[in-house]
Coordinates of C-alpha atoms in Angstrom, one line a residue:
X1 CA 135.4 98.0 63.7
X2 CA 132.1 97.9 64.4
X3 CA 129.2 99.7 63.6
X4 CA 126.0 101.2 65.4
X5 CA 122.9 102.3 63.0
X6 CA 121.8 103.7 65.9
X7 CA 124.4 106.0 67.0
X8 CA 125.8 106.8 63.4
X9 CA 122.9 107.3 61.5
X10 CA 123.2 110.1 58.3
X11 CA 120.3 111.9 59.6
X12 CA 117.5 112.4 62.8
X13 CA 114.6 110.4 60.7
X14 CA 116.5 107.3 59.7
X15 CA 118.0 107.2 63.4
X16 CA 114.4 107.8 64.7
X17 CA 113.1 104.9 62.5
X18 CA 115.6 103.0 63.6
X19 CA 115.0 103.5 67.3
X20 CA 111.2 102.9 66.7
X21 CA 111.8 99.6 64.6
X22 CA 114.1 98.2 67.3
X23 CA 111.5 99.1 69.7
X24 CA 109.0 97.0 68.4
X25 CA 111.6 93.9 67.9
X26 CA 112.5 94.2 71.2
X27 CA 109.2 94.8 73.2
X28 CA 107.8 91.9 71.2
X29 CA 110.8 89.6 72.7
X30 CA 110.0 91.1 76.5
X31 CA 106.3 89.8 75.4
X32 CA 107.5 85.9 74.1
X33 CA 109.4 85.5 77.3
X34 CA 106.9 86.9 79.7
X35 CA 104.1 85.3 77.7
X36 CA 105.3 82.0 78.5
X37 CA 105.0 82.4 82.0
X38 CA 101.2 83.6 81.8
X39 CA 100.4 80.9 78.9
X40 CA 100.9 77.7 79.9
X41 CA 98.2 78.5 82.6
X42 CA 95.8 77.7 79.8
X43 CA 97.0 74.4 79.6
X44 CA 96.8 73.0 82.8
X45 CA 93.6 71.4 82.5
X46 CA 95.0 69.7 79.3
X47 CA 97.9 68.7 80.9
X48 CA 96.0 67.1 83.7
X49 CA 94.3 64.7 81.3
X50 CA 96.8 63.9 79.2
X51 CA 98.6 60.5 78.8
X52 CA 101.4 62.4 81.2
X53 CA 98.8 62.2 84.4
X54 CA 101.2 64.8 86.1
X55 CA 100.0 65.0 90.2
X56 CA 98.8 68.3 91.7
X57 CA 102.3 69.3 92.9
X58 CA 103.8 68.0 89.4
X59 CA 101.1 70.6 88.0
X60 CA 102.3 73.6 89.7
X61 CA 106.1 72.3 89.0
X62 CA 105.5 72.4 85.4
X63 CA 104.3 75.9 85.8
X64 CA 107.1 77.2 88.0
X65 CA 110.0 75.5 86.7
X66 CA 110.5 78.1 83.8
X67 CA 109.4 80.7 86.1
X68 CA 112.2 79.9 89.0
X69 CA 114.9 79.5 86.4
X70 CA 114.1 82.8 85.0
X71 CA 113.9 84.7 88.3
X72 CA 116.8 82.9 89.4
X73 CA 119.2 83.1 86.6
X74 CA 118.4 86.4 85.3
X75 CA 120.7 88.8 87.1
X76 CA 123.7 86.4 86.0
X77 CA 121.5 86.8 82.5
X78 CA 122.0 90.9 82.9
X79 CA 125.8 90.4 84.3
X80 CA 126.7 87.9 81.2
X81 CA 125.6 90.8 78.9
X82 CA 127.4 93.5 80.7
X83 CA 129.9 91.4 80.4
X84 CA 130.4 89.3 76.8
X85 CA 128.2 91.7 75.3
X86 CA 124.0 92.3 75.0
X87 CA 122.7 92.0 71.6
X88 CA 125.2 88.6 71.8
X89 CA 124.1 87.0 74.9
X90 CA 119.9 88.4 73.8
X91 CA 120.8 85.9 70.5
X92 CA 122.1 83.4 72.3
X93 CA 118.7 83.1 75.4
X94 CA 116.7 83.4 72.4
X95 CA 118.1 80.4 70.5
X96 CA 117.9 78.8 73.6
X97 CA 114.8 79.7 74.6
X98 CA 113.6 77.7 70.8
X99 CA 115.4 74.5 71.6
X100 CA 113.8 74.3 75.2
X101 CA 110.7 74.9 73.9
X102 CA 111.3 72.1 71.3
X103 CA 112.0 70.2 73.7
X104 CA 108.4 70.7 75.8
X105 CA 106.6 70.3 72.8
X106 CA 108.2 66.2 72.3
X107 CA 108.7 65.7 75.8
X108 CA 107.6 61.8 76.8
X109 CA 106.9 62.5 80.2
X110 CA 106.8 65.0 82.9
X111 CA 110.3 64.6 84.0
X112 CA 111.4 65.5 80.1
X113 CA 109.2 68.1 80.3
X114 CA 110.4 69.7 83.6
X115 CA 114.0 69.7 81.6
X116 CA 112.5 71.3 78.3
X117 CA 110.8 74.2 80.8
X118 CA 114.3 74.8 82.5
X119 CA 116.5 75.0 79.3
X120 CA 113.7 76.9 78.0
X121 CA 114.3 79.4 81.4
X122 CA 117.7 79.5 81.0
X123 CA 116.8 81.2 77.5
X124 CA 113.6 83.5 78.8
X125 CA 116.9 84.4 81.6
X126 CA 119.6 85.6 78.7
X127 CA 116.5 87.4 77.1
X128 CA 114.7 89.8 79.5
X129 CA 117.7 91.7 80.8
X130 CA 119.6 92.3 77.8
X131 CA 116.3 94.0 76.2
X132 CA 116.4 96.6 78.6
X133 CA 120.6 97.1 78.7
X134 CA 120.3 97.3 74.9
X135 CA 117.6 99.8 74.5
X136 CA 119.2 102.1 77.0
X137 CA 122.3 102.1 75.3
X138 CA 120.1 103.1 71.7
X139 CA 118.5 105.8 73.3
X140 CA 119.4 109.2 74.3
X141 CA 119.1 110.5 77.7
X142 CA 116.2 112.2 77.7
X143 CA 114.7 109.3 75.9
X144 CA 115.1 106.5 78.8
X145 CA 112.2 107.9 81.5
X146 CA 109.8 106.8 78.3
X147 CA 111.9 104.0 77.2
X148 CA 111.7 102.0 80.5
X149 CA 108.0 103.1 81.0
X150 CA 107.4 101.3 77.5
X151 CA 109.8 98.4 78.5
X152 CA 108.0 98.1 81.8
X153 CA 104.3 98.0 80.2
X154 CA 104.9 95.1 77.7
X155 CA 106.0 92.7 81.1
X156 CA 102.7 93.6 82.2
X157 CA 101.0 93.2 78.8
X158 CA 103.3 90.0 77.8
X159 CA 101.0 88.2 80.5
X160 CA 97.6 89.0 78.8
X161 CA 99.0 88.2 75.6
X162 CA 100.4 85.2 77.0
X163 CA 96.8 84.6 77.6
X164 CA 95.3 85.4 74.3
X165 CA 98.0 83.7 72.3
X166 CA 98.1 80.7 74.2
X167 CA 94.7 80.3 73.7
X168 CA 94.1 80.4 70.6
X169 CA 97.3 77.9 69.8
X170 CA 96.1 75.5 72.5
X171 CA 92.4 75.7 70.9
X172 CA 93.9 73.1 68.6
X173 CA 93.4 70.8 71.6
X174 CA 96.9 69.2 72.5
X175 CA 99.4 71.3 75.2
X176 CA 102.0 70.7 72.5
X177 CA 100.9 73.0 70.5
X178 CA 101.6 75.5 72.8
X179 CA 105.5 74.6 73.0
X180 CA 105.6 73.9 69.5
X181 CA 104.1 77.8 68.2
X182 CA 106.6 79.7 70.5
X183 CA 109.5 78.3 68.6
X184 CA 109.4 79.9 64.9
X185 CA 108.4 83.1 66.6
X186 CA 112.3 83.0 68.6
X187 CA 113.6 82.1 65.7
X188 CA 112.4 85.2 63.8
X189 CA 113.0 86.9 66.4
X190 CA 116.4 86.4 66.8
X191 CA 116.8 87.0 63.1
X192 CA 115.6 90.4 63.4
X193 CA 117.5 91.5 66.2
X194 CA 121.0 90.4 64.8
X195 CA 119.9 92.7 62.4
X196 CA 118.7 96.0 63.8
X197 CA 120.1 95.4 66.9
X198 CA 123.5 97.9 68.1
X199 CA 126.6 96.5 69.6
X200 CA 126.8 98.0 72.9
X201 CA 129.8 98.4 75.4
X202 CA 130.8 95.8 77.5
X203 CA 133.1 95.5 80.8
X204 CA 135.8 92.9 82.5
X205 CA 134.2 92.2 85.4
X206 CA 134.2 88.3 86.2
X207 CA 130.5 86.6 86.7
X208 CA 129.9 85.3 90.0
X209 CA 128.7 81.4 89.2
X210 CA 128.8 80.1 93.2
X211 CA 126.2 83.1 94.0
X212 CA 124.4 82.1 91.0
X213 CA 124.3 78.2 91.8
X214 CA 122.9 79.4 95.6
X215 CA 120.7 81.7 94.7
X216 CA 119.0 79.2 92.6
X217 CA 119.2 76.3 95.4
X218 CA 117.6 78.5 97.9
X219 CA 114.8 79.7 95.8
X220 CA 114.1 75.9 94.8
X221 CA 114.4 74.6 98.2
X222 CA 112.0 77.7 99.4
X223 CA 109.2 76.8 96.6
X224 CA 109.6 73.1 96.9
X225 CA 108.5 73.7 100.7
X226 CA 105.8 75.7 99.6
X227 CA 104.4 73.6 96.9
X228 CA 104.5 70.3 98.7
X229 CA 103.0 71.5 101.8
X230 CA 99.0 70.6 100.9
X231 CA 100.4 66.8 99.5
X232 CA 103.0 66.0 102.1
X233 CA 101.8 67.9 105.0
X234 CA 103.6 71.2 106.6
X235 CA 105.1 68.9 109.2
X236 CA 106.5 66.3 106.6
X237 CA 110.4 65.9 106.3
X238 CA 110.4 67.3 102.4
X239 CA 108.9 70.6 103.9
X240 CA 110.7 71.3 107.1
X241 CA 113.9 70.2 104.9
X242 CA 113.3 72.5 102.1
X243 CA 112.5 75.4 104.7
X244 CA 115.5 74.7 106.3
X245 CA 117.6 74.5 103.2
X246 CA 116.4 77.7 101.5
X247 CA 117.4 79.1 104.6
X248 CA 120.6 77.9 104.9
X249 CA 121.8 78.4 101.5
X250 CA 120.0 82.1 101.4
X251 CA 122.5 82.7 104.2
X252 CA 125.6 81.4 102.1
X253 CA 124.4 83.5 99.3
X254 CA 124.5 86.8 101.5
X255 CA 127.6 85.9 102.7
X256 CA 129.1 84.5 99.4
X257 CA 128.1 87.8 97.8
X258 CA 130.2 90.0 100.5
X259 CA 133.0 88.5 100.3
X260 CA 133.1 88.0 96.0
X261 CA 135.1 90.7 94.5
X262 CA 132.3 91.3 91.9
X263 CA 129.3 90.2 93.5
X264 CA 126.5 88.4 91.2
X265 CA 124.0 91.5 93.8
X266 CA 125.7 92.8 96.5
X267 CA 123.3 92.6 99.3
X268 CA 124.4 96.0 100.4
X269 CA 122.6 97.6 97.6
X270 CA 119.1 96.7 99.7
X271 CA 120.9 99.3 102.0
X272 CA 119.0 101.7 99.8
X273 CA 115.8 102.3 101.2
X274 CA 114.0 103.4 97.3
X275 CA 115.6 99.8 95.9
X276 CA 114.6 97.6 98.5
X277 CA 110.8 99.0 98.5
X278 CA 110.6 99.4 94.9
X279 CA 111.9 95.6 94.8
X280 CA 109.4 94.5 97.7
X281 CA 106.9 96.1 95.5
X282 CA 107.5 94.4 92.3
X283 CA 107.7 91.6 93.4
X284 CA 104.3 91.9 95.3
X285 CA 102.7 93.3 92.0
X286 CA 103.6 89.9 89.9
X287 CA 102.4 87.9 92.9
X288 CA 99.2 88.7 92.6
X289 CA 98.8 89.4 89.1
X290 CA 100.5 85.9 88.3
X291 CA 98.0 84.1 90.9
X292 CA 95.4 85.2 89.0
X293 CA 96.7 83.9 85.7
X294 CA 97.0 80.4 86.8
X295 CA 94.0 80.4 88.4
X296 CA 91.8 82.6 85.9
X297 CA 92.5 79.8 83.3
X298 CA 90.8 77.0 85.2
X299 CA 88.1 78.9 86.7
X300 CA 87.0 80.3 83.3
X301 CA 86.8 76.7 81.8
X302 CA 85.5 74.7 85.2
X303 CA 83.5 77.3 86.5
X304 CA 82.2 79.3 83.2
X305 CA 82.3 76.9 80.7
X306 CA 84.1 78.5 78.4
X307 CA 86.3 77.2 75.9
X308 CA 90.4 77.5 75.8
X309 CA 90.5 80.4 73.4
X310 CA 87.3 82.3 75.3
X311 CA 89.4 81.8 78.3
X312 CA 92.3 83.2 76.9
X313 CA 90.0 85.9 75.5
X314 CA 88.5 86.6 79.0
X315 CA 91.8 87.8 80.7
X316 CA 92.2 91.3 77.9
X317 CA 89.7 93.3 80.3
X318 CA 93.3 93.2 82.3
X319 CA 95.0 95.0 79.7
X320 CA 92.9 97.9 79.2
X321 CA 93.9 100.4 81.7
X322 CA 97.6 99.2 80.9
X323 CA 97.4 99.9 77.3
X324 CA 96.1 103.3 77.8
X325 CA 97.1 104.5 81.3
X326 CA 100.8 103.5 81.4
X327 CA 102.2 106.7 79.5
X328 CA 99.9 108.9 82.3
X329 CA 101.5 107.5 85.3
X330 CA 105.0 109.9 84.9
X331 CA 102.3 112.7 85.0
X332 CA 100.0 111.3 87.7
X333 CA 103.4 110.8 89.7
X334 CA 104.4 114.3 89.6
X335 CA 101.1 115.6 90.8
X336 CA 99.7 113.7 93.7
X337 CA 103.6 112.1 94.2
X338 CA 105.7 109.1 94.1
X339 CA 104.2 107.3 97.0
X340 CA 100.6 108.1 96.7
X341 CA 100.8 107.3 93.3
X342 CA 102.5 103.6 94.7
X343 CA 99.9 103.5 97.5
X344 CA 96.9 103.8 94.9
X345 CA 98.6 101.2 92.4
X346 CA 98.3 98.5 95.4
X347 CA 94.8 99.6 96.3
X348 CA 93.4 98.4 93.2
X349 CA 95.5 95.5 92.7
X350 CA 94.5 94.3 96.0
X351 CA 91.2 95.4 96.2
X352 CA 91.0 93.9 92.2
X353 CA 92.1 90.1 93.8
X354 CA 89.9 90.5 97.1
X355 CA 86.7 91.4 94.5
X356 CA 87.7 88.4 92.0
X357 CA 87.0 86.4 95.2
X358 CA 83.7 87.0 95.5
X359 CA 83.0 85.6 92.3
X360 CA 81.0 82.2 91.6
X361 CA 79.5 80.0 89.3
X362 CA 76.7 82.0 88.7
X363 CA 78.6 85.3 88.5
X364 CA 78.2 87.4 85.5
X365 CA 81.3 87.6 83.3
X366 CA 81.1 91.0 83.2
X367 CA 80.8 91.3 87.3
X368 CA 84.3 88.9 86.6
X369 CA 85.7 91.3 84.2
X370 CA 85.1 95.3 85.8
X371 CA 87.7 93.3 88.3
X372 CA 90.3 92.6 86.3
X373 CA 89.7 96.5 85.2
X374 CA 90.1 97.3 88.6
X375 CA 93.2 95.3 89.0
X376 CA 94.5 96.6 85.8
X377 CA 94.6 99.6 86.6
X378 CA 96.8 99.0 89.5
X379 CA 99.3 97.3 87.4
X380 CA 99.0 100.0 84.9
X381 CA 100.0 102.4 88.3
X382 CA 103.0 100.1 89.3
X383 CA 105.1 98.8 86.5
X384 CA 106.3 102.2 85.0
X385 CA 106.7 103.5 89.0
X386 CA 108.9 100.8 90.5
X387 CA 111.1 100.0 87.0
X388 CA 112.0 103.6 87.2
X389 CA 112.8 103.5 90.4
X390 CA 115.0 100.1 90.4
X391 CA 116.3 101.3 86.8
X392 CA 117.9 104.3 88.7
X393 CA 119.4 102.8 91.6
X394 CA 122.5 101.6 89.1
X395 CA 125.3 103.2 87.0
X396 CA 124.8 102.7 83.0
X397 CA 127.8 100.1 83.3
X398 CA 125.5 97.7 85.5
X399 CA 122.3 98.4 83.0
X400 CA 122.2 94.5 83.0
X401 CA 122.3 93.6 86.2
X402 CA 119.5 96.8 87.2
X403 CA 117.6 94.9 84.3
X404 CA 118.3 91.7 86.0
X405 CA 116.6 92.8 89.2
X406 CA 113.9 94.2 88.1
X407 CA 113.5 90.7 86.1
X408 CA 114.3 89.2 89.3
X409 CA 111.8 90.4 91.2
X410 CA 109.2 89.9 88.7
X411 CA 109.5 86.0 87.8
X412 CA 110.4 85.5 91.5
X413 CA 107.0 87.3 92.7
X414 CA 105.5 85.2 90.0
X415 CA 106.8 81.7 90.7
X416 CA 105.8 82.6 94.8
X417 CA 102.4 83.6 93.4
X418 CA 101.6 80.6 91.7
X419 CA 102.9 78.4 94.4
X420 CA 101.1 80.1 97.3
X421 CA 97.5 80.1 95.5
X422 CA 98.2 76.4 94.0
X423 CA 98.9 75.4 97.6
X424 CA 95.4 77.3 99.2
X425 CA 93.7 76.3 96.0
X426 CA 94.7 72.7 96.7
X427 CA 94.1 72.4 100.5
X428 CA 90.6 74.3 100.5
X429 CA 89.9 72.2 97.2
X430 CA 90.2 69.2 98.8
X431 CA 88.2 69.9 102.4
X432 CA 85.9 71.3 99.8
X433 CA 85.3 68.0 98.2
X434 CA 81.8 65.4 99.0
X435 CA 83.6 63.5 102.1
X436 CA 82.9 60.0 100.0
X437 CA 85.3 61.5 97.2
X438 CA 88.2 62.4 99.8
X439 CA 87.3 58.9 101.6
X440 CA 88.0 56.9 98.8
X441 CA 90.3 58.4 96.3
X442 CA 91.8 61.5 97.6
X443 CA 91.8 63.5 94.5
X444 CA 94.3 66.7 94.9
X445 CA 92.8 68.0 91.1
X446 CA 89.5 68.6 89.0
X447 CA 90.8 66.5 87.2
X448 CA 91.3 63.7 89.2
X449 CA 88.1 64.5 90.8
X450 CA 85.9 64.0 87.4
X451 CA 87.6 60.8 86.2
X452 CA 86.6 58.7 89.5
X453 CA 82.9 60.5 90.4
X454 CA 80.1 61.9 88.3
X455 CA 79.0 64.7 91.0
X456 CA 80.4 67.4 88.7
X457 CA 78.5 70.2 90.6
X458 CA 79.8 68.9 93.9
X459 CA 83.3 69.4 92.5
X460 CA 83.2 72.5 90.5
X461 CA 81.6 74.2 93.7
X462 CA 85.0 72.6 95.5
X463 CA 87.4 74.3 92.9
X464 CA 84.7 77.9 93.2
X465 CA 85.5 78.0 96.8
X466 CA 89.3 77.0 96.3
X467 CA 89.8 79.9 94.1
X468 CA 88.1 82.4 95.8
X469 CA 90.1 81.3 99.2
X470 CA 93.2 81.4 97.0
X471 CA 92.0 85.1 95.6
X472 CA 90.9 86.4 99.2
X473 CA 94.7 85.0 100.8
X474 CA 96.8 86.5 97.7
X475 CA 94.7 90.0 97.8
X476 CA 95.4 90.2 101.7
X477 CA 99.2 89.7 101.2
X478 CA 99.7 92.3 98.6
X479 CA 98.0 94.9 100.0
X480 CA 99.8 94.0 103.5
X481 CA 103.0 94.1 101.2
X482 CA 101.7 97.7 99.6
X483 CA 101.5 99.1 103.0
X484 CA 105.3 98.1 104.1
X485 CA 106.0 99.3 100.5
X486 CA 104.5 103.1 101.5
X487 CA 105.4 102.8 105.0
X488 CA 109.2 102.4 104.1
X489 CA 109.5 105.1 101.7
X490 CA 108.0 107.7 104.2
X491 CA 110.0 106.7 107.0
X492 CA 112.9 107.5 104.8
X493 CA 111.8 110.4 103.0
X494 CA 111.2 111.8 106.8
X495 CA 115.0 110.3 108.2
X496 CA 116.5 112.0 104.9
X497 CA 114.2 115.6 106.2
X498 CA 115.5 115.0 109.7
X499 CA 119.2 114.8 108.7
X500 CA 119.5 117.4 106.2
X501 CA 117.5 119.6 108.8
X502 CA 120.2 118.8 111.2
X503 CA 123.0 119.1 108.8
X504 CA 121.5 122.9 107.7
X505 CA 120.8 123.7 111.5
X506 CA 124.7 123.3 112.0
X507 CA 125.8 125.2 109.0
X508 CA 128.5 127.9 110.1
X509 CA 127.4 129.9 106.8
X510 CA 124.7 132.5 106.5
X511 CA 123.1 130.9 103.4
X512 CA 123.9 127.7 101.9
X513 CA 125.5 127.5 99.1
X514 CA 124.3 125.4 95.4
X515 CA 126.5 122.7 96.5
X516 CA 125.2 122.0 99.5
X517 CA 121.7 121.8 97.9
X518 CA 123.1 119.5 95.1
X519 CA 124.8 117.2 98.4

């Protein structure tokens, strides 16, 4: 038989203690997973110099890897949970996000280390859902608004203290360190929540691992497109190819998936108009926010001067309004409404990016730092928004695979983010660069840049304009994506007025009756 402290507790304190203690356990697991993404930023330029020698493209793969195994793999994550069980399958991604991370921290060169970041994905994918699907199963009903608003904040706060904690372990000087700190921390982790944390329900319905294996294909094939494009050239046959294969197998997976009896997602779910912009939105919200991670770190250290820990320092501005402001937005929703409240959140996120662009050497830090305020506070407006939104598209019984989306579309708008600003960043890099640099060596990195001229000016101010092309590009596409976002939900809201007007108008009764409001 077993037992659920939370649900059986002797009395309303110790069950409230309870809640409250797996709270923390669990939010700090969301903020180890997340993290990861946002802190190996920090060590690219250490990676770039080190005995590896990783290319530019290698650079953004050792980034992304993690990141497209995650997005990829962590509906069948939520799935896996609904159906072996959560708090089993949360143990299991967290040993396994340790060993990957072991792994990383010895790897002998880049191709070891792309191996350590998947495994170490695979984990970070077993993780995130099953957080969520196990606190909603602890809390009661009138509980979960708040409970996913917390949930949702520490994905947006994991990245700053991805930041912060990656800097001050990488301030020890080797990238190691960085893989190396992360494992004890699972570890305890994982300790505590066999623990504290309940046994929850679980269903028969059979996983879906053909959807899973395409779904991962097509993303892979979509970035490698992406990624290569500045290297290879956007006509080269490793682009078109991956362009045409993401394709391809994006199509197998929509068909795949409506055929399956138990579909990994069924693609007719997008049917719903609130899912399918709350997704677009998410997804656009970690783009941006996950651009400016992986370039932030480099242009505090190349273009500042500041040291790895100062840089890690220099992203908390970011957290500010997302710390305080996130348990406002229900209230803020309910006054000005659900779609101004969505059209504001991309406003500043956007106009956040577009004012990091105008930044420059000489800029002060604290010009630097009111934007990532601004673009806080846009973050702040989204994550508790859209996660309630996705969260309530799904019965309770698929609380993993609702989790799993909104995981989904968070690593997967963060893998595209880094991908498109390394690839604008790259190409405006390198027209950026003295034309005897580019003639003789063709450097594609700072980096590479440093080690074969002395004209470190000329090549900072390369990298300066880079990033703010790269800022300028991402801003423009999520505030693009924030207007389809708005556009969608009022064309719905006004279809849904126009048929229930239509349905009322053809009413045979005199008055309608509460069941036809409730329909």
């Amino acid at each position: 038989m077993q037992f659920d402290v939370l649900n059986h507790a002797p009395d309303l304190p110790t069950r409230s203690a309870s809640r409250r203690g797996l709270l923390a356990v669990i939010c700090a697991c969301v903020v180890l997973v997340v993290g990861m993404v946002a802190a190996i930023n920090l060590a690219v330029p250490l990676l770039a110099t080190s005995a590896l020698r990783p290319s530019a493209s290698a650079l953004v793969w050792i980034v992304d890897t993690y990141v497209i195994v995650f997005a990829c793999l962590v509906i069948p994550g939520g799935a896996a949970g609904d159906r072996f069980g959560r708090k089993g399958i949360l143990l299991f991604g967290l040993g396994l996000f340790a060993l990957g991370a072991l792994a990383s921290a010895a790897a002998p060169n880049v191709a070891f280390l792309l191996a350590g970041r998947a495994v170490t994905g695979i984990g970070a994918a077993a993780v995130l859902p099953n957080t969520l699907a196990v606190l909603l199963h602890a809390v009661p009903a009138e509980r979960k608004g708040a409970t996913i608003a917390v949930w949702a904040s520490m994905t947006g706060i994991g990245g700053v203290v991805g930041n912060v904690g990656g800097g001050a372990i990488l301030s020890g000087g080797s990238w190691r360190w960085l893989f190396a700190g992360v494992v004890p921390i699972a570890l305890v982790l994982a300790g505590l929540v066999g623990r504290i944390a309940p046994v929850s329900p679980r269903h028969d319905r059979r996983l879906d691992p053909f959807g899973a294996v395409l779904l991962v294909g097509a993303s892979v094939a979509l970035l490698l497109g992406i990624v290569h494009g500045p290297e290879a050239g956007w006509d080269s046959a490793i682009v078109i190819s991956g362009f045409a294969c993401a394709a391809a197998l994006f199509t197998a997976w929509t068909i795949v998936e409506l055929r399956v009896e138990h579909p990994l997602l069924d693609p007719r779910l997008f049917r719903l108009p609130a899912l399918r912009s709350a997704c677009l939105g998410m997804t656009a919200v970690f783009f941006g926010m996950f651009a400016l991670f992986y370039v932030n770190a480099s242009f505090l250290q190349y273009g500042k001067g500041f040291g790895v820990l100062q840089t890690g320092l220099g992203i908390i501005p970011l957290t500010v309004p997302i710390i305080l402001g996130a348990k406002h937005v229900g209230r803020l929703s309910q006054r000005i409404g659900l779609d101004a409240t969505t059209a504001l959140a991309f406003v500043f996120v956007g106009g956040g990016l577009l004012g990091l662009s105008t930044s420059g050497v000489q800029t002060p830090y604290a010009e630097y730092a009111a934007w990532l305020v601004v673009m806080g506070i846009g973050v702040a407006l989204a994550l508790p928004t859209l996660s309630g939104a996705i969260a309530g598209a799904l019965p309770p019984e698929q609380a993993g695979v609702a989790a799993g989306l909104q995981s989904t579309t968070r690593e997967f708008g963060s893998a595209l983010g880094v991908a498109v600003i390394g690839t604008v960043l790259t190409a405006r890099f390198v027209a950026a660069l003295p034309s005897q640099i580019r003639a003789d060596h063709d450097p594609h990195t700072v980096a590479q840049a440093l080690a074969i001229s002395d004209r470190t000016d000329d090549i900072v101010a390369a990298f300066i304009s880079g990033a703010d092309s790269g800022f300028r590009v991402i801003g423009m596409l999520v505030l693009v994506a924030g207007a389809l976002v708005v556009l969608q939900s009022l064309l719905s809201r006004r279809r849904s007025a126009r048929r229930a007007h239509v349905s009322g108008a053809g009413a045979t009764e005199p008055s309608p009756s509460p069941a036809d409001h409730t329909a």
